[in-house]
PDB file of C-alpha atoms in Angstrom:
ATOM      1  CA  GLY A  90       0.000   0.000   0.000  1.00 82.00           C
ATOM      2  CA  ASP A  91       2.789   2.455   0.796  1.00 81.00           C
ATOM      3  CA  ALA A  92       4.222   2.032  -2.713  1.00 85.00           C
ATOM      4  CA  LEU A  93       1.028   3.481  -4.220  1.00 86.00           C
ATOM      5  CA  GLN A  94       0.879   6.539  -1.978  1.00 81.00           C
ATOM      6  CA  ASN A  95       0.802   9.895  -3.793  1.00 83.00           C
ATOM      7  CA  GLN A  96       0.325   8.267  -7.203  1.00 86.00           C
ATOM      8  CA  THR A  97      -1.933  10.316  -9.480  1.00 85.00           C
ATOM      9  CA  GLY A  98      -5.423   8.865  -9.724  1.00 84.00           C
ATOM     10  CA  VAL A  99      -4.749   6.208  -7.068  1.00 88.00           C
ATOM     11  CA  TYR A 100      -6.193   6.089  -3.566  1.00 87.00           C
ATOM     12  CA  THR A 101      -5.362   3.335  -1.096  1.00 86.00           C
ATOM     13  CA  GLN A 102      -7.978   2.621   1.563  1.00 84.00           C
ATOM     14  CA  ARG A 103      -6.440   1.292   4.763  1.00 79.00           C
ATOM     15  CA  THR A 104      -9.290   1.328   7.241  1.00 74.00           C
ATOM     16  CA  ALA A 105      -8.011  -1.859   8.882  1.00 78.00           C
ATOM     17  CA  ALA A 106      -4.563  -2.914   9.980  1.00 82.00           C
ATOM     18  CA  GLY A 107      -2.938  -5.305   7.524  1.00 83.00           C
ATOM     19  CA  GLN A 108      -5.166  -4.047   4.712  1.00 84.00           C
ATOM     20  CA  ALA A 109      -4.412  -2.068   1.555  1.00 85.00           C
ATOM     21  CA  SER A 110      -7.168  -1.803  -1.026  1.00 87.00           C
ATOM     22  CA  PRO A 111      -6.219   0.340  -4.070  1.00 89.00           C
ATOM     23  CA  PHE A 112      -8.842   2.485  -5.807  1.00 89.00           C
ATOM     24  CA  LEU A 113      -8.416   3.389  -9.488  1.00 88.00           C
ATOM     25  CA  ARG A 114     -10.877   5.884 -10.920  1.00 85.00           C
ATOM     26  CA  GLY A 115     -12.969   5.418  -7.770  1.00 85.00           C
ATOM     27  CA  LEU A 116     -13.269   1.632  -8.093  1.00 85.00           C
ATOM     28  CA  THR A 117     -11.706  -1.119  -5.992  1.00 84.00           C
ATOM     29  CA  GLY A 118     -12.099  -4.798  -5.128  1.00 82.00           C
ATOM     30  CA  LYS A 119     -13.263  -6.911  -8.050  1.00 83.00           C
ATOM     31  CA  GLN A 120     -13.591  -3.811 -10.248  1.00 85.00           C
ATOM     32  CA  THR A 121      -9.838  -3.229 -10.239  1.00 87.00           C
ATOM     33  CA  LEU A 122      -7.580  -5.896 -11.718  1.00 89.00           C
ATOM     34  CA  LEU A 123      -4.463  -6.946  -9.798  1.00 90.00           C
ATOM     35  CA  MET A 124      -1.696  -8.880 -11.565  1.00 92.00           C
ATOM     36  CA  ILE A 125       1.723 -10.272 -10.730  1.00 94.00           C
ATOM     37  CA  ASP A 126       4.085 -10.310 -13.717  1.00 93.00           C
ATOM     38  CA  GLY A 127       1.047 -10.095 -15.975  1.00 90.00           C
ATOM     39  CA  ILE A 128      -0.644 -13.096 -14.342  1.00 91.00           C
ATOM     40  CA  ARG A 129      -4.059 -12.514 -12.794  1.00 90.00           C
ATOM     41  CA  TYR A 130      -3.955 -12.150  -8.995  1.00 90.00           C
ATOM     42  CA  ASN A 131      -7.676 -11.441  -8.517  1.00 86.00           C
ATOM     43  CA  ASN A 132      -9.920 -14.476  -8.398  1.00 80.00           C
ATOM     44  CA  SER A 133     -13.558 -15.274  -7.783  1.00 78.00           C
ATOM     45  CA  ALA A 134     -12.926 -16.074  -4.113  1.00 78.00           C
ATOM     46  CA  PHE A 135     -11.876 -12.494  -3.304  1.00 81.00           C
ATOM     47  CA  ARG A 136     -14.294 -10.586  -1.121  1.00 76.00           C
ATOM     48  CA  PHE A 137     -16.067  -7.685  -2.822  1.00 78.00           C
ATOM     49  CA  GLY A 138     -15.182  -4.098  -1.973  1.00 76.00           C
ATOM     50  CA  PRO A 139     -12.197  -2.950   0.095  1.00 79.00           C
ATOM     51  CA  ASN A 140     -10.147  -5.939   1.211  1.00 80.00           C
ATOM     52  CA  GLN A 141      -6.704  -6.985   2.407  1.00 81.00           C
ATOM     53  CA  TYR A 142      -5.404  -8.995  -0.536  1.00 85.00           C
ATOM     54  CA  PHE A 143      -3.042  -6.422  -2.041  1.00 88.00           C
ATOM     55  CA  ALA A 144      -1.336  -6.161   1.357  1.00 87.00           C
ATOM     56  CA  SER A 145      -0.524  -9.877   1.104  1.00 89.00           C
ATOM     57  CA  ILE A 146       2.167  -9.120  -1.486  1.00 90.00           C
ATOM     58  CA  ASP A 147       5.467  -8.706   0.347  1.00 90.00           C
ATOM     59  CA  PRO A 148       7.377  -5.535  -0.686  1.00 87.00           C
ATOM     60  CA  LEU A 149      10.633  -7.523  -0.885  1.00 86.00           C
ATOM     61  CA  PHE A 150       8.998  -9.502  -3.713  1.00 90.00           C
ATOM     62  CA  VAL A 151       8.491  -6.363  -5.812  1.00 92.00           C
ATOM     63  CA  GLU A 152      10.810  -4.647  -8.259  1.00 93.00           C
ATOM     64  CA  ARG A 153       8.334  -2.082  -9.572  1.00 93.00           C
ATOM     65  CA  ILE A 154       4.592  -1.526 -10.014  1.00 93.00           C
ATOM     66  CA  GLU A 155       2.827  -0.558 -13.231  1.00 92.00           C
ATOM     67  CA  ILE A 156      -0.486   1.295 -12.991  1.00 90.00           C
ATOM     68  CA  VAL A 157      -2.975   1.489 -15.872  1.00 88.00           C
ATOM     69  CA  ARG A 158      -5.783   3.934 -15.109  1.00 87.00           C
ATOM     70  CA  GLY A 159      -9.240   3.616 -16.579  1.00 83.00           C
ATOM     71  CA  PRO A 160     -11.176   0.737 -18.214  1.00 83.00           C
ATOM     72  CA  PHE A 161      -8.975  -1.841 -19.904  1.00 77.00           C
ATOM     73  CA  SER A 162     -11.405  -4.743 -20.113  1.00 76.00           C
ATOM     74  CA  VAL A 163     -10.567  -5.419 -23.773  1.00 80.00           C
ATOM     75  CA  LEU A 164      -6.978  -6.266 -22.833  1.00 80.00           C
ATOM     76  CA  TYR A 165      -7.299  -7.627 -19.307  1.00 78.00           C
ATOM     77  CA  GLY A 166     -10.853  -8.896 -18.768  1.00 75.00           C
ATOM     78  CA  SER A 167     -14.228  -7.675 -17.604  1.00 75.00           C
ATOM     79  CA  ASP A 168     -13.135  -6.702 -14.075  1.00 78.00           C
ATOM     80  CA  ALA A 169     -10.548  -4.114 -15.196  1.00 84.00           C
ATOM     81  CA  LEU A 170     -13.139  -1.330 -14.926  1.00 85.00           C
ATOM     82  CA  GLY A 171     -11.246   1.118 -12.746  1.00 86.00           C
ATOM     83  CA  GLY A 172      -7.886   0.043 -14.154  1.00 87.00           C
ATOM     84  CA  ALA A 173      -5.141  -2.509 -13.677  1.00 90.00           C
ATOM     85  CA  ILE A 174      -2.162  -2.799 -11.345  1.00 91.00           C
ATOM     86  CA  ASN A 175       0.688  -5.038 -12.441  1.00 92.00           C
ATOM     87  CA  VAL A 176       3.302  -5.956  -9.834  1.00 94.00           C
ATOM     88  CA  ILE A 177       6.639  -6.729 -11.493  1.00 95.00           C
ATOM     89  CA  THR A 178       8.528  -9.128  -9.254  1.00 94.00           C
ATOM     90  CA  ARG A 179      12.155  -8.989  -8.272  1.00 93.00           C
ATOM     91  CA  ARG A 180      14.241 -10.770 -10.911  1.00 92.00           C
ATOM     92  CA  PRO A 181      17.310 -12.832  -9.962  1.00 93.00           C
ATOM     93  CA  GLY A 182      20.525 -11.430 -11.361  1.00 90.00           C
ATOM     94  CA  LEU A 183      22.309 -13.788 -13.749  1.00 90.00           C
ATOM     95  CA  SER A 184      26.075 -13.399 -13.575  1.00 92.00           C
ATOM     96  CA  GLN A 185      29.159 -14.938 -15.147  1.00 92.00           C
ATOM     97  CA  SER A 186      30.711 -15.149 -11.672  1.00 94.00           C
ATOM     98  CA  PRO A 187      29.181 -17.067  -8.756  1.00 95.00           C
ATOM     99  CA  TYR A 188      27.858 -15.021  -5.847  1.00 95.00           C
ATOM    100  CA  PHE A 189      26.024 -15.329  -2.560  1.00 96.00           C
ATOM    101  CA  HIS A 190      25.068 -12.118  -0.759  1.00 95.00           C
ATOM    102  CA  PRO A 191      23.057 -12.865   2.400  1.00 96.00           C
ATOM    103  CA  ALA A 192      21.633  -9.878   4.248  1.00 96.00           C
ATOM    104  CA  ALA A 193      19.704  -9.123   7.425  1.00 97.00           C
ATOM    105  CA  ILE A 194      17.257  -6.208   7.443  1.00 95.00           C
ATOM    106  CA  GLY A 195      15.586  -4.636  10.470  1.00 96.00           C
ATOM    107  CA  GLN A 196      12.801  -2.042  10.470  1.00 94.00           C
ATOM    108  CA  TYR A 197      11.116  -0.162  13.303  1.00 96.00           C
ATOM    109  CA  ALA A 198       8.110   2.206  13.374  1.00 92.00           C
ATOM    110  CA  SER A 199       7.470   4.190  16.532  1.00 92.00           C
ATOM    111  CA  ALA A 200       3.784   4.946  15.774  1.00 89.00           C
ATOM    112  CA  ASN A 201       2.745   1.349  16.437  1.00 90.00           C
ATOM    113  CA  ASN A 202       5.935  -0.114  17.887  1.00 92.00           C
ATOM    114  CA  GLY A 203       6.222  -2.033  14.629  1.00 93.00           C
ATOM    115  CA  ARG A 204       9.131  -4.441  14.304  1.00 95.00           C
ATOM    116  CA  ARG A 205      10.064  -6.264  11.113  1.00 95.00           C
ATOM    117  CA  THR A 206      13.061  -8.540  10.689  1.00 96.00           C
ATOM    118  CA  THR A 207      14.085 -10.008   7.338  1.00 96.00           C
ATOM    119  CA  ALA A 208      16.671 -12.491   6.124  1.00 97.00           C
ATOM    120  CA  ASP A 209      17.455 -12.219   2.397  1.00 96.00           C
ATOM    121  CA  MET A 210      19.641 -14.633   0.415  1.00 96.00           C
ATOM    122  CA  PRO A 211      20.307 -13.856  -3.274  1.00 96.00           C
ATOM    123  CA  PHE A 212      22.658 -16.219  -5.118  1.00 96.00           C
ATOM    124  CA  GLY A 213      23.943 -17.044  -8.569  1.00 95.00           C
ATOM    125  CA  PHE A 214      26.028 -19.737 -10.252  1.00 95.00           C
ATOM    126  CA  ALA A 215      28.928 -19.228 -12.610  1.00 91.00           C
ATOM    127  CA  GLY A 216      28.261 -18.998 -16.302  1.00 89.00           C
ATOM    128  CA  GLY A 217      25.132 -16.852 -16.073  1.00 89.00           C
ATOM    129  CA  ALA A 218      22.829 -19.858 -16.368  1.00 92.00           C
ATOM    130  CA  PHE A 219      21.108 -19.956 -12.964  1.00 95.00           C
ATOM    131  CA  ALA A 220      20.329 -17.427 -10.216  1.00 96.00           C
ATOM    132  CA  GLY A 221      17.761 -17.079  -7.478  1.00 96.00           C
ATOM    133  CA  TYR A 222      16.832 -15.649  -4.108  1.00 96.00           C
ATOM    134  CA  GLY A 223      14.913 -16.475  -0.967  1.00 96.00           C
ATOM    135  CA  SER A 224      13.662 -14.248   1.842  1.00 96.00           C
ATOM    136  CA  TYR A 225      11.837 -14.637   5.122  1.00 96.00           C
ATOM    137  CA  SER A 226      10.250 -11.869   7.220  1.00 96.00           C
ATOM    138  CA  SER A 227       8.543 -11.710  10.579  1.00 96.00           C
ATOM    139  CA  SER A 228       6.582  -8.658  11.757  1.00 95.00           C
ATOM    140  CA  TRP A 229       4.841  -7.514  14.933  1.00 95.00           C
ATOM    141  CA  TYR A 230       2.637  -4.413  15.203  1.00 93.00           C
ATOM    142  CA  ASP A 231       1.119  -3.040  18.409  1.00 93.00           C
ATOM    143  CA  THR A 232      -1.757  -0.572  18.815  1.00 90.00           C
ATOM    144  CA  LEU A 233      -1.358   2.419  16.515  1.00 88.00           C
ATOM    145  CA  ASP A 234      -0.908   5.794  18.222  1.00 88.00           C
ATOM    146  CA  GLY A 235      -2.428   8.600  16.186  1.00 82.00           C
ATOM    147  CA  GLY A 236      -0.489  11.286  18.010  1.00 80.00           C
ATOM    148  CA  ARG A 237      -1.580  14.370  19.930  1.00 81.00           C
ATOM    149  CA  GLY A 238      -5.338  14.859  20.003  1.00 81.00           C
ATOM    150  CA  ILE A 239      -6.038  11.435  18.491  1.00 82.00           C
ATOM    151  CA  GLY A 240      -4.553   8.878  20.831  1.00 84.00           C
ATOM    152  CA  GLU A 241      -4.397   5.131  20.441  1.00 85.00           C
ATOM    153  CA  GLN A 242      -6.450   3.494  17.707  1.00 84.00           C
ATOM    154  CA  PRO A 243      -8.003   0.281  19.082  1.00 81.00           C
ATOM    155  CA  PHE A 244      -7.959  -3.005  17.169  1.00 82.00           C
ATOM    156  CA  THR A 245      -4.891  -2.148  15.064  1.00 86.00           C
ATOM    157  CA  GLU A 246      -2.409  -4.665  16.473  1.00 89.00           C
ATOM    158  CA  TYR A 247      -1.509  -7.822  14.506  1.00 91.00           C
ATOM    159  CA  ARG A 248       1.453  -9.873  13.329  1.00 93.00           C
ATOM    160  CA  ASP A 249       2.459 -11.610  10.128  1.00 93.00           C
ATOM    161  CA  LEU A 250       5.010 -13.927   8.542  1.00 95.00           C
ATOM    162  CA  SER A 251       6.046 -13.860   4.900  1.00 95.00           C
ATOM    163  CA  ALA A 252       8.400 -15.732   2.596  1.00 96.00           C
ATOM    164  CA  THR A 253       9.320 -15.111  -1.031  1.00 96.00           C
ATOM    165  CA  GLY A 254      11.543 -16.909  -3.492  1.00 96.00           C
ATOM    166  CA  GLY A 255      12.360 -17.369  -7.122  1.00 95.00           C
ATOM    167  CA  PHE A 256      14.907 -18.424  -9.673  1.00 96.00           C
ATOM    168  CA  THR A 257      15.766 -17.805 -13.308  1.00 95.00           C
ATOM    169  CA  TRP A 258      17.271 -20.636 -15.336  1.00 95.00           C
ATOM    170  CA  SER A 259      18.724 -20.080 -18.784  1.00 92.00           C
ATOM    171  CA  LEU A 260      17.910 -23.441 -20.353  1.00 88.00           C
ATOM    172  CA  ALA A 261      19.488 -22.621 -23.713  1.00 83.00           C
ATOM    173  CA  ALA A 262      20.399 -19.593 -25.772  1.00 80.00           C
ATOM    174  CA  ASP A 263      16.750 -18.817 -26.542  1.00 87.00           C
ATOM    175  CA  TRP A 264      14.898 -20.557 -23.679  1.00 91.00           C
ATOM    176  CA  THR A 265      14.375 -19.300 -20.124  1.00 94.00           C
ATOM    177  CA  LEU A 266      12.544 -20.818 -17.143  1.00 95.00           C
ATOM    178  CA  ASP A 267      11.319 -18.514 -14.344  1.00 96.00           C
ATOM    179  CA  TRP A 268       9.708 -19.526 -11.044  1.00 96.00           C
ATOM    180  CA  ARG A 269       8.316 -17.256  -8.341  1.00 96.00           C
ATOM    181  CA  ILE A 270       6.535 -17.899  -5.059  1.00 96.00           C
ATOM    182  CA  ALA A 271       5.208 -15.595  -2.339  1.00 95.00           C
ATOM    183  CA  HIS A 272       3.484 -16.591   0.885  1.00 95.00           C
ATOM    184  CA  LYS A 273       2.089 -14.496   3.725  1.00 95.00           C
ATOM    185  CA  THR A 274       0.321 -15.509   6.928  1.00 94.00           C
ATOM    186  CA  GLN A 275      -1.420 -12.901   9.092  1.00 92.00           C
ATOM    187  CA  PHE A 276      -2.606 -13.444  12.648  1.00 90.00           C
ATOM    188  CA  ASP A 277      -5.336 -11.666  14.621  1.00 88.00           C
ATOM    189  CA  VAL A 278      -6.147  -8.947  12.080  1.00 86.00           C
ATOM    190  CA  TYR A 279      -9.265  -7.039  13.104  1.00 82.00           C
ATOM    191  CA  ARG A 280     -12.071  -6.437  10.652  1.00 74.00           C
ATOM    192  CA  THR A 281     -13.863  -3.131  10.108  1.00 65.00           C
ATOM    193  CA  ASP A 282     -17.129  -4.194   8.490  1.00 57.00           C
ATOM    194  CA  ALA A 283     -20.617  -4.023  10.025  1.00 50.00           C
ATOM    195  CA  ASN A 284     -20.729  -7.465  11.625  1.00 51.00           C
ATOM    196  CA  SER A 285     -22.746  -7.146  14.837  1.00 48.00           C
ATOM    197  CA  THR A 286     -21.243  -8.488  18.042  1.00 49.00           C
ATOM    198  CA  LEU A 287     -24.243  -7.813  20.325  1.00 49.00           C
ATOM    199  CA  VAL A 288     -26.402 -10.843  21.091  1.00 51.00           C
ATOM    200  CA  ALA A 289     -29.281 -11.409  23.470  1.00 52.00           C
ATOM    201  CA  ASP A 290     -28.008 -14.845  24.476  1.00 58.00           C
ATOM    202  CA  PRO A 291     -24.150 -15.095  24.755  1.00 56.00           C
ATOM    203  CA  SER A 292     -24.433 -18.900  24.689  1.00 60.00           C
ATOM    204  CA  LEU A 293     -25.287 -18.607  20.980  1.00 59.00           C
ATOM    205  CA  LEU A 294     -21.836 -17.208  20.187  1.00 58.00           C
ATOM    206  CA  PRO A 295     -19.259 -19.533  18.605  1.00 58.00           C
ATOM    207  CA  GLU A 296     -17.219 -21.492  21.115  1.00 59.00           C
ATOM    208  CA  ASP A 297     -13.467 -21.822  21.465  1.00 53.00           C
ATOM    209  CA  GLY A 298     -13.564 -25.625  21.711  1.00 50.00           C
ATOM    210  CA  VAL A 299     -13.744 -25.851  25.489  1.00 49.00           C
ATOM    211  CA  GLY A 300     -17.182 -24.389  26.057  1.00 52.00           C
ATOM    212  CA  ASN A 301     -16.258 -20.730  26.540  1.00 52.00           C
ATOM    213  CA  PRO A 302     -18.040 -18.185  24.321  1.00 60.00           C
ATOM    214  CA  ILE A 303     -15.638 -16.208  22.157  1.00 63.00           C
ATOM    215  CA  GLY A 304     -15.323 -12.584  23.202  1.00 63.00           C
ATOM    216  CA  ARG A 305     -17.159  -9.910  21.262  1.00 61.00           C
ATOM    217  CA  ASP A 306     -13.937  -8.337  20.032  1.00 65.00           C
ATOM    218  CA  ALA A 307     -12.782 -11.624  18.546  1.00 69.00           C
ATOM    219  CA  LEU A 308     -15.888 -11.750  16.353  1.00 68.00           C
ATOM    220  CA  ASN A 309     -14.448  -8.800  14.427  1.00 72.00           C
ATOM    221  CA  MET A 310     -11.154 -10.549  13.782  1.00 77.00           C
ATOM    222  CA  PHE A 311      -9.478 -12.739  11.204  1.00 80.00           C
ATOM    223  CA  PRO A 312      -7.588 -15.024  13.633  1.00 83.00           C
ATOM    224  CA  HIS A 313      -5.663 -16.621  10.783  1.00 85.00           C
ATOM    225  CA  GLN A 314      -5.391 -15.917   7.073  1.00 88.00           C
ATOM    226  CA  GLU A 315      -2.950 -17.158   4.448  1.00 91.00           C
ATOM    227  CA  ASP A 316      -2.151 -16.274   0.862  1.00 92.00           C
ATOM    228  CA  THR A 317       0.180 -18.304  -1.380  1.00 95.00           C
ATOM    229  CA  PHE A 318       0.860 -17.307  -4.988  1.00 95.00           C
ATOM    230  CA  SER A 319       3.274 -19.063  -7.328  1.00 96.00           C
ATOM    231  CA  TYR A 320       3.884 -19.408 -11.033  1.00 96.00           C
ATOM    232  CA  VAL A 321       6.244 -21.002 -13.552  1.00 97.00           C
ATOM    233  CA  ASN A 322       7.015 -19.301 -16.850  1.00 95.00           C
ATOM    234  CA  VAL A 323       8.757 -20.863 -19.869  1.00 95.00           C
ATOM    235  CA  ARG A 324       9.769 -18.379 -22.530  1.00 93.00           C
ATOM    236  CA  HIS A 325      11.377 -18.690 -25.957  1.00 91.00           C
ATOM    237  CA  ALA A 326      12.624 -15.706 -27.940  1.00 87.00           C
ATOM    238  CA  GLY A 327      14.364 -16.542 -31.205  1.00 82.00           C
ATOM    239  CA  LYS A 328      14.730 -15.572 -34.837  1.00 82.00           C
ATOM    240  CA  GLY A 329      13.478 -18.714 -36.550  1.00 80.00           C
ATOM    241  CA  VAL A 330      10.036 -19.668 -37.797  1.00 85.00           C
ATOM    242  CA  ILE A 331       8.694 -19.586 -34.238  1.00 84.00           C
ATOM    243  CA  ARG A 332       9.993 -16.341 -32.808  1.00 87.00           C
ATOM    244  CA  SER A 333       8.162 -16.307 -29.513  1.00 90.00           C
ATOM    245  CA  VAL A 334       6.700 -18.858 -27.102  1.00 92.00           C
ATOM    246  CA  ASP A 335       5.376 -17.884 -23.659  1.00 92.00           C
ATOM    247  CA  VAL A 336       3.750 -20.444 -21.354  1.00 95.00           C
ATOM    248  CA  ASP A 337       2.556 -19.714 -17.786  1.00 94.00           C
ATOM    249  CA  LEU A 338       1.310 -22.063 -15.091  1.00 96.00           C
ATOM    250  CA  SER A 339       0.092 -20.391 -11.899  1.00 95.00           C
ATOM    251  CA  TYR A 340      -1.170 -21.496  -8.482  1.00 95.00           C
ATOM    252  CA  HIS A 341      -3.047 -19.348  -5.957  1.00 94.00           C
ATOM    253  CA  ARG A 342      -4.349 -20.540  -2.607  1.00 92.00           C
ATOM    254  CA  MET A 343      -6.155 -18.424  -0.019  1.00 89.00           C
ATOM    255  CA  ASN A 344      -7.328 -19.406   3.439  1.00 88.00           C
ATOM    256  CA  GLU A 345      -9.380 -17.048   5.595  1.00 82.00           C
ATOM    257  CA  GLU A 346     -10.662 -17.946   9.031  1.00 79.00           C
ATOM    258  CA  PHE A 347     -13.068 -15.698  10.878  1.00 72.00           C
ATOM    259  CA  TYR A 348     -15.804 -16.010  13.465  1.00 65.00           C
ATOM    260  CA  ARG A 349     -19.451 -15.380  12.646  1.00 58.00           C
ATOM    261  CA  ILE A 350     -22.643 -15.242  14.618  1.00 53.00           C
ATOM    262  CA  ARG A 351     -24.965 -17.949  13.354  1.00 51.00           C
ATOM    263  CA  ASN A 352     -27.883 -16.717  11.244  1.00 50.00           C
ATOM    264  CA  SER A 353     -30.346 -18.066  13.832  1.00 51.00           C
ATOM    265  CA  ALA A 354     -28.751 -16.054  16.627  1.00 49.00           C
ATOM    266  CA  PRO A 355     -30.709 -12.967  17.765  1.00 46.00           C
ATOM    267  CA  THR A 356     -28.696  -9.788  17.228  1.00 43.00           C
ATOM    268  CA  THR A 357     -29.105  -6.170  18.221  1.00 35.00           C
ATOM    269  CA  LEU A 358     -27.653  -3.387  16.030  1.00 31.00           C
TER     270      LEU A 358
END
């Protein structure tokens, strides 16, 4: 979400911690197409309206972001109404000399006592035929402090884990194989929708497995959510009869867990 700040015609709604929902031409959710290296990131399982999915892409996975404003349904599909955002992933650096450059990165934000630690391991083999990278990050965020006159913002603490990786393999002079994977797990991220947590009979609330009703605050929380995106690309660029071949195979798995009051439960708004 931070990468899109101050971009012309782009607004990022972040009404919940761990969320970043970009608006293009006033549209978001399923009306704005998200892609990774030109491969569709949106899918039919995404929740409508502002959501957290764009925030599931780790910034260490990104080299740059392309923004196309306005309807582009002819090129990208019927849901590119507001526009399209294409995340170009970090590309391993092929080199004639072998290398291994491990790094440790630490980040701290005083507004929410945010701590993020990252281990990054780029590598390459001699001959310029194979290179890759792998990274792992762990983050903790406490309650956000809005500063003087605002104070602490409740329900903004959460934590997450993320891992990214990829390699580029030069199979032959005109053939290249690319693989990328990104995974993020978020814990205890609060929701900001209109789900009611007031019930006439607390015994009707979901239970924690040992008979205790779950607290009202927990009903507005995603206790656990995961996002895994991966793809393999085989590309040929030559000068013969067949000048270009581009084949993609992608995999995207999402898992969201959240508590709900049963439809039969009496509620008070």
